[in-house]
Amino acid sequence: KYRPQTFEDLIGQEVVSKTITNSIKTNKIPNAYLFTGIRGIGKTTTARIVAKSLNCLNGIENLCKDNLCENCDAIANSSHIDVLEMDAASKTGVDDVRDLIEFSRYGPTSSKFKIFIIDEVHMLSKQAFNALLKTLEEPPEYLKFIFATTEIKKIPITVVSRCQRFDLSRIRSKELLEFIKKIKDKENGKVSDDALKLIVKISEGSVRDSLSLLDRALLSLKDDEE
């Protein structure tokens, strides 16, 4: 519900956001992005925002925020024909990657770039990585890869060196506290500040963890009221 839709909505990743925005504005777009960091800090969210930034009908300068263009809307709903999301945890084999490469031979249908978002990319098999290397090295102009992983050490160095790598940092406690406070207010929750601080402490810089804990806190309060 509160997944960030633009770089401005993203908390705690200002340097990453600025670097990527500038590279797109100056048309210095890498063949592949690699996002790494702990769980729940926005790797997949950032990947989708990058996909939108590359394919938004209004361009990066006027990136859709509320009234989404058809490209941004489809990317947000994971239903865009040219933006393929794949979870390497369930599709780890060389055949899956070969299908991907086969699919990449055709240009984009309705947007500027064809984009492959591969989540938990470290789960790919060795053969799958080898199959990917050639395309990663010399992809067609219209093709971009966006990889996300929690385990950067498990990715072959040959793959890492062909990507522009971004290390997403844990969200600082102060920022995370402000963020969940805003959401608590939007949901008209009655969670105390001390409870919110405890949620931030337990979630150790992970936005997703803090939101699921907040969700549970709000639900248990509702049960008490009933």
Coordinates of C-alpha atoms in Angstrom, one line a residue, residues 11-220:
I11 CA 13.7 6.9 2.2
G12 CA 17.4 6.6 3.2
Q13 CA 18.8 6.1 -0.3
E14 CA 19.4 9.6 -1.4
V15 CA 22.9 9.0 -2.9
V16 CA 21.7 6.0 -4.9
S17 CA 18.6 8.0 -6.1
K18 CA 20.6 11.0 -7.2
T19 CA 23.3 8.9 -9.0
I20 CA 20.7 6.9 -11.0
T21 CA 18.6 10.0 -11.8
N22 CA 21.6 11.9 -13.1
S23 CA 22.8 8.9 -15.2
I24 CA 19.4 8.6 -16.9
K25 CA 19.2 12.4 -17.4
T26 CA 22.6 12.5 -19.1
N27 CA 21.8 9.3 -21.0
K28 CA 24.7 7.3 -19.4
I29 CA 22.6 4.3 -18.6
P30 CA 24.5 1.1 -17.7
N31 CA 23.6 -2.3 -19.2
A32 CA 22.8 -3.6 -15.8
Y33 CA 22.1 -2.3 -12.3
L34 CA 22.9 -4.4 -9.2
F35 CA 21.2 -3.6 -6.0
T36 CA 22.5 -5.2 -2.8
G37 CA 21.6 -4.9 0.8
I38 CA 19.7 -6.5 3.7
R39 CA 16.1 -7.7 3.4
G40 CA 13.3 -5.1 3.2
I41 CA 15.2 -1.9 2.4
G42 CA 13.8 -1.3 -1.0
K43 CA 15.8 -3.3 -3.6
T44 CA 12.9 -4.5 -5.6
T45 CA 11.1 -1.1 -5.1
T46 CA 14.1 0.7 -6.4
A47 CA 14.3 -1.7 -9.4
R48 CA 10.7 -0.8 -10.3
I49 CA 11.4 2.9 -9.9
V50 CA 14.4 2.6 -12.2
A51 CA 12.2 0.7 -14.7
K52 CA 9.6 3.5 -14.6
S53 CA 12.3 6.2 -14.9
L54 CA 13.5 4.5 -18.1
N55 CA 10.1 3.9 -19.6
C56 CA 7.8 6.7 -18.3
L57 CA 6.0 8.4 -21.1
N58 CA 6.6 11.8 -19.5
G59 CA 10.3 11.3 -19.2
I60 CA 12.5 11.3 -16.1
E61 CA 12.1 15.0 -15.6
N62 CA 8.3 14.6 -15.1
L63 CA 8.2 11.1 -13.7
C64 CA 4.6 10.1 -12.9
K65 CA 3.7 10.4 -9.2
D66 CA -0.1 10.3 -8.8
N67 CA -1.7 10.1 -12.2
L68 CA 0.4 7.3 -13.7
C69 CA 0.9 7.0 -17.4
E70 CA 0.1 3.5 -18.8
N71 CA 3.7 2.4 -18.7
C72 CA 4.2 3.4 -15.0
D73 CA 0.9 2.0 -14.1
A74 CA 1.7 -1.4 -15.7
I75 CA 5.2 -1.5 -14.1
A76 CA 3.7 -0.7 -10.7
N77 CA 1.3 -3.7 -11.1
S78 CA 4.0 -6.0 -12.5
S79 CA 2.0 -6.4 -15.7
H80 CA 4.1 -4.5 -18.3
I81 CA 4.8 -6.5 -21.4
D82 CA 8.3 -5.1 -21.7
V83 CA 9.3 -5.2 -18.1
L84 CA 9.8 -8.8 -16.9
E85 CA 10.1 -9.6 -13.2
M86 CA 11.7 -12.9 -12.4
D87 CA 12.4 -14.4 -9.0
A88 CA 15.6 -16.4 -9.2
A89 CA 14.6 -18.3 -6.0
S90 CA 12.0 -20.2 -8.0
K91 CA 13.6 -20.0 -11.5
T92 CA 17.2 -20.9 -11.1
G93 CA 18.0 -23.0 -14.1
V94 CA 19.8 -22.5 -17.3
D95 CA 16.6 -23.1 -19.3
D96 CA 14.9 -20.2 -17.5
V97 CA 17.8 -17.9 -18.4
R98 CA 17.8 -19.2 -22.0
D99 CA 14.1 -18.4 -22.3
L100 CA 14.9 -14.9 -21.0
I101 CA 17.6 -14.4 -23.6
E102 CA 15.4 -15.7 -26.4
F103 CA 12.7 -13.2 -25.3
S104 CA 15.3 -10.4 -25.3
R105 CA 16.0 -10.8 -29.0
Y106 CA 12.8 -8.9 -29.8
G107 CA 12.7 -5.2 -29.2
P108 CA 10.3 -3.6 -26.8
T109 CA 6.6 -3.5 -27.8
S110 CA 5.3 -0.3 -26.2
S111 CA 8.2 1.4 -24.5
K112 CA 11.8 2.6 -25.0
F113 CA 13.5 -0.2 -23.1
K114 CA 13.0 -3.9 -22.5
I115 CA 13.9 -4.5 -18.8
F116 CA 14.5 -7.7 -16.9
I117 CA 14.3 -7.4 -13.1
I118 CA 15.8 -10.5 -11.5
D119 CA 15.2 -10.7 -7.7
E120 CA 17.5 -12.8 -5.5
V121 CA 19.8 -13.2 -8.4
H122 CA 22.4 -15.0 -6.3
M123 CA 20.2 -18.1 -6.5
L124 CA 20.9 -18.6 -10.2
S125 CA 22.9 -21.7 -11.0
K126 CA 26.5 -21.5 -12.3
Q127 CA 25.3 -22.6 -15.8
A128 CA 22.6 -19.9 -15.7
F129 CA 25.1 -17.2 -14.9
N130 CA 27.3 -18.4 -17.7
A131 CA 24.4 -18.3 -20.1
L132 CA 23.6 -14.8 -19.0
L133 CA 27.2 -13.4 -19.3
K134 CA 27.3 -13.0 -23.1
T135 CA 24.0 -11.0 -23.2
L136 CA 25.2 -9.0 -20.2
E137 CA 28.4 -8.1 -21.9
E138 CA 26.9 -7.0 -25.2
P139 CA 23.2 -6.5 -24.8
P140 CA 21.2 -4.8 -27.6
E141 CA 20.6 -1.0 -27.1
Y142 CA 17.1 -1.5 -25.9
L143 CA 17.8 -4.1 -23.2
K144 CA 18.5 -3.4 -19.5
F145 CA 19.0 -5.7 -16.6
I146 CA 18.2 -4.9 -13.0
F147 CA 19.4 -7.4 -10.4
A148 CA 18.6 -7.5 -6.7
T149 CA 20.3 -9.6 -4.0
T150 CA 20.9 -10.0 -0.3
E151 CA 24.0 -12.1 -0.9
I152 CA 26.4 -10.3 -3.2
K153 CA 29.3 -12.7 -2.3
K154 CA 27.4 -15.5 -4.1
I155 CA 27.4 -13.8 -7.4
P156 CA 30.3 -14.5 -9.7
I157 CA 32.7 -11.6 -9.9
T158 CA 32.4 -11.8 -13.8
V159 CA 28.8 -10.8 -13.4
V160 CA 29.3 -8.2 -10.7
S161 CA 32.0 -6.4 -12.8
R162 CA 29.5 -6.0 -15.7
C163 CA 27.0 -4.2 -13.5
Q164 CA 26.7 -0.8 -11.9
R165 CA 26.6 -1.8 -8.3
F166 CA 24.6 0.1 -5.6
D167 CA 24.8 -0.9 -2.0
L168 CA 21.5 0.1 -0.3
S169 CA 22.1 1.0 3.3
R170 CA 20.0 0.2 6.3
I171 CA 17.6 3.0 7.1
R172 CA 18.6 5.3 9.9
S173 CA 16.5 4.9 13.0
K174 CA 15.4 8.6 13.0
E175 CA 14.2 8.4 9.4
L176 CA 12.5 5.1 9.9
L177 CA 10.7 6.4 13.0
E178 CA 9.4 9.5 11.1
F179 CA 8.3 7.2 8.3
I180 CA 6.3 4.8 10.4
K181 CA 4.8 7.6 12.4
K182 CA 3.4 9.1 9.2
I183 CA 1.9 5.8 8.2
K184 CA 0.4 5.3 11.7
D185 CA -1.3 8.7 11.4
K186 CA -2.6 7.9 7.9
E187 CA -4.1 4.7 9.3
N188 CA -5.4 6.6 12.4
G189 CA -3.5 4.2 14.6
K190 CA -3.1 4.8 18.4
V191 CA 0.4 3.3 18.8
S192 CA 2.5 5.1 21.4
D193 CA 5.8 6.7 20.5
D194 CA 7.6 4.2 22.8
A195 CA 6.1 1.3 20.9
L196 CA 7.1 2.9 17.6
K197 CA 10.7 3.3 18.8
L198 CA 10.7 -0.4 19.8
I199 CA 9.4 -1.4 16.4
V200 CA 12.3 0.6 14.8
K201 CA 14.8 -1.0 17.1
I202 CA 13.6 -4.5 16.3
S203 CA 13.5 -4.0 12.6
E204 CA 17.2 -3.1 12.4
G205 CA 16.9 -0.7 9.5
S206 CA 14.5 -2.7 7.4
V207 CA 11.5 -0.8 6.2
R208 CA 9.5 -3.9 5.4
D209 CA 10.1 -5.4 8.8
S210 CA 9.1 -2.2 10.5
L211 CA 5.9 -2.0 8.5
S212 CA 4.8 -5.6 9.2
L213 CA 5.4 -5.0 12.9
L214 CA 3.4 -1.8 12.8
D215 CA 0.6 -3.7 11.0
R216 CA 0.5 -6.2 13.7
A217 CA 0.5 -3.6 16.4
L218 CA -2.4 -1.8 14.7
L219 CA -4.3 -5.0 14.4
S220 CA -3.8 -6.1 18.0

